[in-house]
Coordinates of C-alpha atoms and ligand atoms in Angstrom, one line a residue:
Chain Z
M1 CA 3.3 3.2 -6.3
K2 CA 6.8 2.1 -7.8
R3 CA 6.9 2.5 -11.1
N4 CA 8.3 -0.6 -13.1
R5 CA 8.1 0.6 -16.8
C6 CA 9.6 4.4 -18.1
E7 CA 8.8 5.6 -21.9
R8 CA 12.8 6.3 -22.2
E9 CA 14.2 3.1 -21.6
I10 CA 14.6 2.3 -25.5
E11 CA 16.2 5.8 -25.9
V12 CA 18.6 4.4 -23.0
V13 CA 19.4 1.4 -24.7
D14 CA 20.1 3.1 -28.2
A15 CA 22.5 5.6 -26.3
L16 CA 24.6 2.8 -24.9
R17 CA 24.3 0.9 -28.3
T18 CA 25.5 3.4 -30.2
G19 CA 27.8 5.4 -27.5
A20 CA 26.0 8.5 -28.3
S21 CA 24.4 10.1 -25.0
T22 CA 22.9 13.6 -24.4
A23 CA 23.1 15.9 -21.1
E24 CA 19.6 15.7 -21.0
L25 CA 19.3 12.1 -20.9
D26 CA 22.3 11.5 -18.6
G27 CA 20.2 14.1 -16.3
H28 CA 17.0 11.5 -16.4
L29 CA 19.0 8.5 -15.6
R30 CA 20.2 10.2 -12.3
T31 CA 16.8 10.3 -11.2
C32 CA 14.8 7.5 -12.9
A33 CA 15.3 4.2 -11.3
V34 CA 13.9 2.0 -13.9
C35 CA 16.2 3.4 -16.6
A36 CA 19.3 3.2 -14.4
E37 CA 18.6 -0.3 -14.1
T38 CA 18.0 -0.8 -17.6
R39 CA 21.2 1.0 -17.9
L40 CA 23.0 -1.4 -15.6
V41 CA 21.8 -4.6 -17.4
A42 CA 21.8 -3.6 -20.9
G43 CA 25.5 -2.1 -20.2
S44 CA 26.9 -5.0 -18.9
L45 CA 25.5 -7.3 -21.5
L46 CA 26.5 -4.8 -24.4
R47 CA 30.3 -4.7 -23.1
S48 CA 30.0 -9.0 -22.8
A49 CA 28.6 -8.9 -26.2
A50 CA 31.2 -6.4 -27.3
A51 CA 33.9 -8.4 -26.1
L52 CA 32.5 -12.1 -27.3
R53 CA 32.4 -10.6 -30.7
T54 CA 36.0 -9.8 -30.8
Q55 CA 37.1 -12.8 -29.3
Q56 CA 35.2 -15.5 -31.1
E57 CA 36.0 -16.4 -34.5
P58 CA 33.2 -17.9 -36.6
P59 CA 33.4 -21.0 -38.6
L60 CA 34.2 -20.4 -42.1
A61 CA 31.9 -19.6 -44.2
G62 CA 32.7 -22.1 -46.8
Q63 CA 32.4 -24.4 -44.7
V64 CA 28.5 -23.6 -43.8
W65 CA 28.2 -23.3 -47.4
R66 CA 29.1 -26.7 -48.1
R67 CA 26.9 -28.2 -45.2
A68 CA 24.2 -26.2 -46.6
Q69 CA 24.7 -27.8 -49.9
A70 CA 25.0 -31.4 -48.2
R71 CA 21.9 -30.8 -46.8
K72 CA 20.4 -29.6 -50.1
Q73 CA 21.8 -32.7 -51.8
E74 CA 20.3 -35.1 -49.3
M75 CA 16.6 -33.1 -49.7
A76 CA 17.0 -33.8 -53.5
L77 CA 17.7 -37.2 -53.0
R78 CA 14.6 -37.8 -50.4
R79 CA 12.3 -35.5 -53.2
A80 CA 13.5 -38.1 -55.8
T81 CA 13.2 -41.5 -54.1
R82 CA 9.6 -40.0 -52.8
P83 CA 7.6 -41.3 -55.6
L84 CA 9.3 -44.7 -55.4
I85 CA 8.6 -45.1 -51.8
F86 CA 4.9 -44.3 -52.5
M87 CA 5.0 -46.7 -55.0
R88 CA 6.1 -49.6 -52.4
A89 CA 3.4 -48.7 -50.1
V90 CA 0.7 -49.1 -52.8
S91 CA 1.9 -52.2 -53.7
V92 CA 2.0 -53.4 -50.3
V93 CA -1.6 -52.3 -49.6
C94 CA -2.7 -54.2 -53.0
V95 CA -0.8 -57.5 -51.8
I96 CA -2.4 -57.0 -48.4
A97 CA -5.9 -56.4 -50.3
F98 CA -5.7 -59.6 -52.7
A99 CA -4.5 -61.9 -50.1
A100 CA -7.9 -60.6 -48.1
W101 CA -9.8 -61.2 -51.1
L102 CA -8.4 -64.7 -52.0
L103 CA -8.8 -65.7 -48.1
H104 CA -12.2 -64.3 -47.8
S105 CA -13.3 -66.1 -51.1
F106 CA -11.9 -69.5 -49.8
W107 CA -13.6 -69.3 -46.8
R108 CA -17.1 -69.0 -48.8
F109 CA -16.2 -71.6 -50.8
A110 CA -15.0 -73.7 -48.0
D111 CA -18.4 -72.6 -46.1
R112 CA -20.5 -73.7 -49.1
G113 CA -19.1 -76.7 -49.3
L114 CA -18.0 -76.2 -52.9
I115 CA -14.7 -77.3 -52.3
G116 CA -14.9 -80.6 -53.9
G117 CA -13.3 -83.8 -52.3
W118 CA -12.0 -81.9 -49.4
G119 CA -13.4 -82.7 -46.2
A120 CA -14.4 -80.5 -43.3
M121 CA -11.1 -80.7 -41.6
A122 CA -8.9 -80.5 -45.0
A123 CA -10.9 -77.0 -45.7
Q124 CA -10.2 -75.6 -42.7
T125 CA -6.5 -76.7 -42.3
A126 CA -6.1 -75.0 -45.8
A127 CA -7.8 -71.8 -44.2
A128 CA -5.3 -71.9 -41.7
G129 CA -2.4 -71.9 -43.7
A130 CA -3.8 -69.1 -46.1
A131 CA -4.5 -67.1 -42.8
I132 CA -0.8 -67.9 -41.5
A133 CA 0.0 -67.0 -45.4
V134 CA -1.9 -63.7 -45.1
A135 CA 0.0 -62.7 -41.9
C136 CA 3.4 -63.6 -43.2
I137 CA 2.7 -61.1 -45.6
A138 CA 1.5 -58.8 -43.8
A139 CA 4.5 -58.8 -41.7
G140 CA 6.7 -58.3 -44.6
A141 CA 4.7 -55.7 -45.9
W142 CA 5.4 -53.8 -42.3
Y143 CA 8.6 -54.6 -42.4
L144 CA 9.5 -52.8 -45.8
L145 CA 7.6 -50.1 -44.5
H146 CA 9.5 -49.7 -41.5
E147 CA 12.8 -50.2 -43.1
D148 CA 11.8 -47.1 -45.6
K149 CA 10.8 -44.9 -42.6
R150 CA 14.1 -45.8 -41.0
Q151 CA 15.9 -45.2 -43.9
N152 CA 14.3 -41.6 -44.4
G153 CA 15.2 -41.1 -40.2
A154 CA 18.5 -41.8 -41.0
I155 CA 18.6 -39.3 -43.5
S156 CA 16.4 -36.6 -42.1
S157 CA 18.5 -36.7 -38.8
T158 CA 22.1 -35.8 -40.7
Chain C
M1 CA 31.8 1.2 -27.1
P2 CA 33.3 -0.9 -29.4
M3 CA 30.2 -2.3 -31.0
H4 CA 29.8 -4.1 -34.6
K5 CA 26.8 -2.2 -36.0
S6 CA 25.2 -5.8 -36.9
D7 CA 22.7 -4.1 -39.4
A8 CA 25.5 -3.1 -41.3
I9 CA 24.9 -5.7 -43.8
A10 CA 26.1 -4.9 -47.2
A11 CA 24.2 -7.1 -49.3
Q12 CA 20.7 -7.3 -50.0
V13 CA 19.7 -11.3 -50.7
A14 CA 17.3 -11.9 -53.4
W15 CA 15.5 -15.1 -52.0
P16 CA 13.6 -17.2 -54.6
D17 CA 9.7 -16.4 -54.2
Q18 CA 8.3 -19.7 -53.8
E19 CA 9.0 -21.0 -50.4
G20 CA 8.0 -24.5 -51.6
A21 CA 10.2 -24.5 -54.6
A22 CA 12.7 -27.2 -55.6
A23 CA 15.8 -26.6 -53.5
D24 CA 18.1 -26.4 -56.8
A25 CA 16.6 -22.8 -56.9
M26 CA 19.1 -22.5 -53.9
D27 CA 21.9 -22.0 -56.9
E28 CA 20.6 -18.6 -57.0
I29 CA 21.9 -17.5 -54.1
D30 CA 26.0 -17.5 -54.6
E31 CA 28.6 -18.5 -52.5
Q32 CA 29.9 -14.7 -52.8
E33 CA 26.7 -13.3 -51.6
F34 CA 26.2 -16.0 -49.1
Q35 CA 29.8 -14.6 -48.0
S36 CA 28.7 -11.4 -47.6
V37 CA 26.0 -12.1 -45.6
Y38 CA 27.4 -14.4 -43.0
D39 CA 30.5 -11.8 -42.7
A40 CA 28.0 -9.2 -41.8
T41 CA 25.5 -11.3 -39.4
A42 CA 27.5 -14.3 -37.6
R43 CA 29.6 -12.6 -35.2
P44 CA 26.4 -11.5 -33.7
I45 CA 24.9 -14.6 -34.0
L46 CA 27.1 -16.3 -32.9
A47 CA 27.9 -14.1 -29.6
Y48 CA 23.7 -14.4 -29.1
L49 CA 24.4 -17.9 -29.3
T50 CA 27.2 -18.4 -26.9
G51 CA 25.8 -15.6 -24.4
V52 CA 22.4 -17.7 -24.1
T53 CA 23.9 -21.0 -23.9
G54 CA 27.4 -20.2 -22.0
R55 CA 28.9 -23.1 -24.5
R56 CA 30.9 -22.2 -27.7
D57 CA 30.5 -25.9 -29.0
V58 CA 26.9 -25.9 -28.7
A59 CA 26.9 -22.0 -30.3
D60 CA 29.0 -23.0 -33.1
D61 CA 27.1 -25.7 -34.4
L62 CA 23.7 -23.9 -33.9
L63 CA 25.4 -21.1 -35.6
Q64 CA 25.8 -23.6 -38.7
E65 CA 22.5 -24.9 -38.7
T66 CA 21.3 -21.5 -38.3
Y67 CA 22.5 -20.5 -41.8
C68 CA 22.3 -24.0 -43.2
R69 CA 18.0 -23.4 -42.4
L70 CA 18.4 -19.9 -44.3
L71 CA 20.0 -21.3 -47.4
V72 CA 17.6 -24.5 -47.2
R73 CA 14.3 -23.3 -46.5
R74 CA 14.7 -19.9 -48.7
P75 CA 12.5 -17.1 -47.2
P76 CA 10.9 -14.8 -49.2
A77 CA 13.2 -11.9 -50.7
M78 CA 14.0 -9.4 -47.7
D79 CA 16.5 -6.6 -46.9
A80 CA 19.3 -7.0 -44.9
E81 CA 17.6 -5.8 -41.5
G82 CA 15.1 -8.6 -42.4
T83 CA 17.9 -11.1 -43.0
R84 CA 19.3 -10.6 -39.8
R85 CA 16.1 -10.6 -37.7
Y86 CA 15.2 -14.3 -39.8
L87 CA 18.8 -15.2 -38.7
F88 CA 17.9 -14.6 -34.7
R89 CA 14.6 -16.1 -35.2
I90 CA 15.7 -19.5 -36.6
A91 CA 18.4 -19.2 -33.9
S92 CA 16.4 -18.9 -31.2
N93 CA 14.0 -21.6 -32.6
L94 CA 17.0 -24.1 -32.8
L95 CA 17.8 -22.7 -28.8
R96 CA 14.0 -23.4 -28.0
D97 CA 13.9 -26.8 -29.6
R98 CA 17.1 -27.7 -27.9
W99 CA 16.0 -26.4 -24.4
R100 CA 12.4 -28.6 -24.9
R101 CA 14.6 -31.8 -25.8
G102 CA 16.1 -31.0 -22.2
E103 CA 19.9 -30.6 -23.7
D104 CA 22.3 -28.5 -22.1
R105 CA 19.6 -26.3 -20.3
A106 CA 22.4 -25.5 -17.7
Y107 CA 24.5 -22.9 -18.1
P108 CA 28.1 -23.8 -17.6
E109 CA 29.5 -22.1 -14.5
P110 CA 32.2 -19.5 -15.1
A111 CA 35.5 -20.3 -15.1
E112 CA 37.2 -18.4 -12.0
A113 CA 39.6 -15.8 -13.3
A114 CA 43.4 -16.7 -12.6
S115 CA 44.2 -13.0 -11.8
P116 CA 43.1 -11.2 -8.7
P117 CA 39.9 -9.7 -8.2
N118 CA 39.5 -6.2 -10.0
A119 CA 43.0 -7.0 -11.7
D120 CA 41.3 -7.5 -15.5
T121 CA 38.1 -5.3 -15.4
Q122 CA 37.1 -6.9 -18.7
V123 CA 37.7 -10.5 -17.2
N124 CA 35.6 -9.9 -14.2
L125 CA 32.9 -8.3 -16.2
Q126 CA 32.5 -11.4 -18.0
I127 CA 32.5 -13.6 -15.3
D128 CA 30.0 -11.3 -13.7
V129 CA 27.7 -11.1 -16.4
R130 CA 27.9 -15.3 -16.9
T131 CA 27.1 -15.7 -13.0
A132 CA 24.4 -13.3 -13.7
M133 CA 23.5 -15.6 -16.9
R134 CA 23.9 -18.7 -15.1
A135 CA 21.2 -18.0 -12.4
M136 CA 18.1 -17.1 -15.2
K137 CA 16.3 -19.1 -17.2
P138 CA 17.1 -19.7 -20.6
R139 CA 14.3 -17.9 -21.9
E140 CA 15.0 -14.8 -19.6
R141 CA 18.3 -15.6 -21.2
E142 CA 17.1 -14.7 -24.9
L143 CA 15.0 -12.2 -23.9
L144 CA 17.9 -9.6 -22.2
W145 CA 20.1 -10.2 -25.1
L146 CA 17.6 -9.8 -27.9
A147 CA 16.2 -6.6 -26.5
Y148 CA 19.3 -5.0 -24.8
V149 CA 22.1 -6.3 -27.0
E150 CA 20.3 -6.3 -30.2
G151 CA 18.1 -3.7 -29.5
M152 CA 15.0 -5.4 -30.5
S153 CA 11.6 -4.0 -30.0
H154 CA 9.1 -5.9 -28.3
A155 CA 7.4 -7.0 -31.1
E156 CA 10.3 -8.0 -32.8
I157 CA 11.3 -10.0 -29.8
A158 CA 7.9 -11.6 -30.1
E159 CA 8.3 -12.4 -33.3
A160 CA 11.6 -14.1 -32.8
M161 CA 10.7 -16.1 -29.8
G162 CA 7.0 -17.2 -31.2
L163 CA 5.6 -14.8 -27.8
S164 CA 3.1 -12.0 -27.6
A165 CA 4.4 -8.8 -27.6
M166 CA 2.3 -8.7 -24.2
S167 CA 4.2 -11.4 -22.6
V168 CA 7.4 -10.0 -24.1
R169 CA 6.8 -6.6 -21.8
L170 CA 6.1 -8.4 -18.9
L171 CA 8.7 -11.3 -19.0
L172 CA 11.6 -8.8 -20.2
F173 CA 10.4 -6.6 -17.1
R174 CA 10.9 -9.8 -14.8
A175 CA 14.3 -10.9 -16.5
R176 CA 15.6 -7.3 -16.1
K177 CA 14.9 -7.1 -12.4
R178 CA 16.6 -10.4 -11.7
A179 CA 19.5 -9.5 -13.6
A180 CA 19.8 -6.2 -11.9
G181 CA 19.8 -7.8 -8.7
L182 CA 22.1 -10.2 -9.8
L183 CA 24.7 -7.5 -11.4
R184 CA 23.9 -4.9 -8.7
P185 CA 26.7 -6.4 -6.5
A186 CA 29.0 -6.7 -8.8
E187 CA 28.7 -2.9 -10.2
E188 CA 28.9 -2.0 -6.7
R189 CA 32.2 -4.3 -5.7
A190 CA 34.1 -2.6 -9.0
Ligands
ZN201 ZN1 13.2 6.6 -17.2

């Protein structure tokens, strides 16, 4: 069965990386197909990498440092506005809950005919009006939350 | 062989202990300290990113993002070798995210050398390696680079790439076979 691993592969790669081989390892390379294959691939990649490392100039460290500083500021800003966003969400929930409670109470009163002087039709019209008002509040609340999310998304994508 | 010893990082970075701590603790790593880490690691990482993506512009962008994340995330204190491995891990994660999003999966075609074949061995080698890399899957390119250029162990590669050591062994074997098949004709030609 053809071998697909050799315990000396690591040695071969190390020798190529450091440029320090031994006569014994060279002898092994002549007889081991696995290590010869490793030498071919690792040697080609190492020579290519060495060329890239000398040819390519990385961006200036200062430029990277400034980018990280800007990111840090964005994160600090986001952290600072987090309680504000939370309070906004809480207030939206409160408004919706209050509107729902109001609507529910109104309906109960209308059902029991407790609204003096109003006919059934008038009560229904008023209920519909209140429902529209609640829907408007909900839509407004959704918009506010959506705006918050959008602004946060814009910050995080920079 | 002219090799930059990537583990020759001069400075040991003393990162703040808590990862979740406020970002202003980042000031504890001053610009000079960062500069020394960057000087010791930026070239190997840029070579990795260019070698694996085949694109310098993408590599530049990912390199900057890699260091940005290192500074912003502030991992626990680690030695020079640990910092180097951590940087390769971030870079590999960024590559994986990019490929998952379907961005630039294709390796660009290597530019043909203006000189005749074998006129410049170095140029020919670069073209051969790029041609082989182009025929390989992104993950295979990463594996080969980390194993053979960076000399990482299977366990280190597994950590960097989010795979099991067993998968690394199997995938690396396949990748090496494939790469050898692609590079052998070039070697015989030379
Ligand atoms: Zn062998």
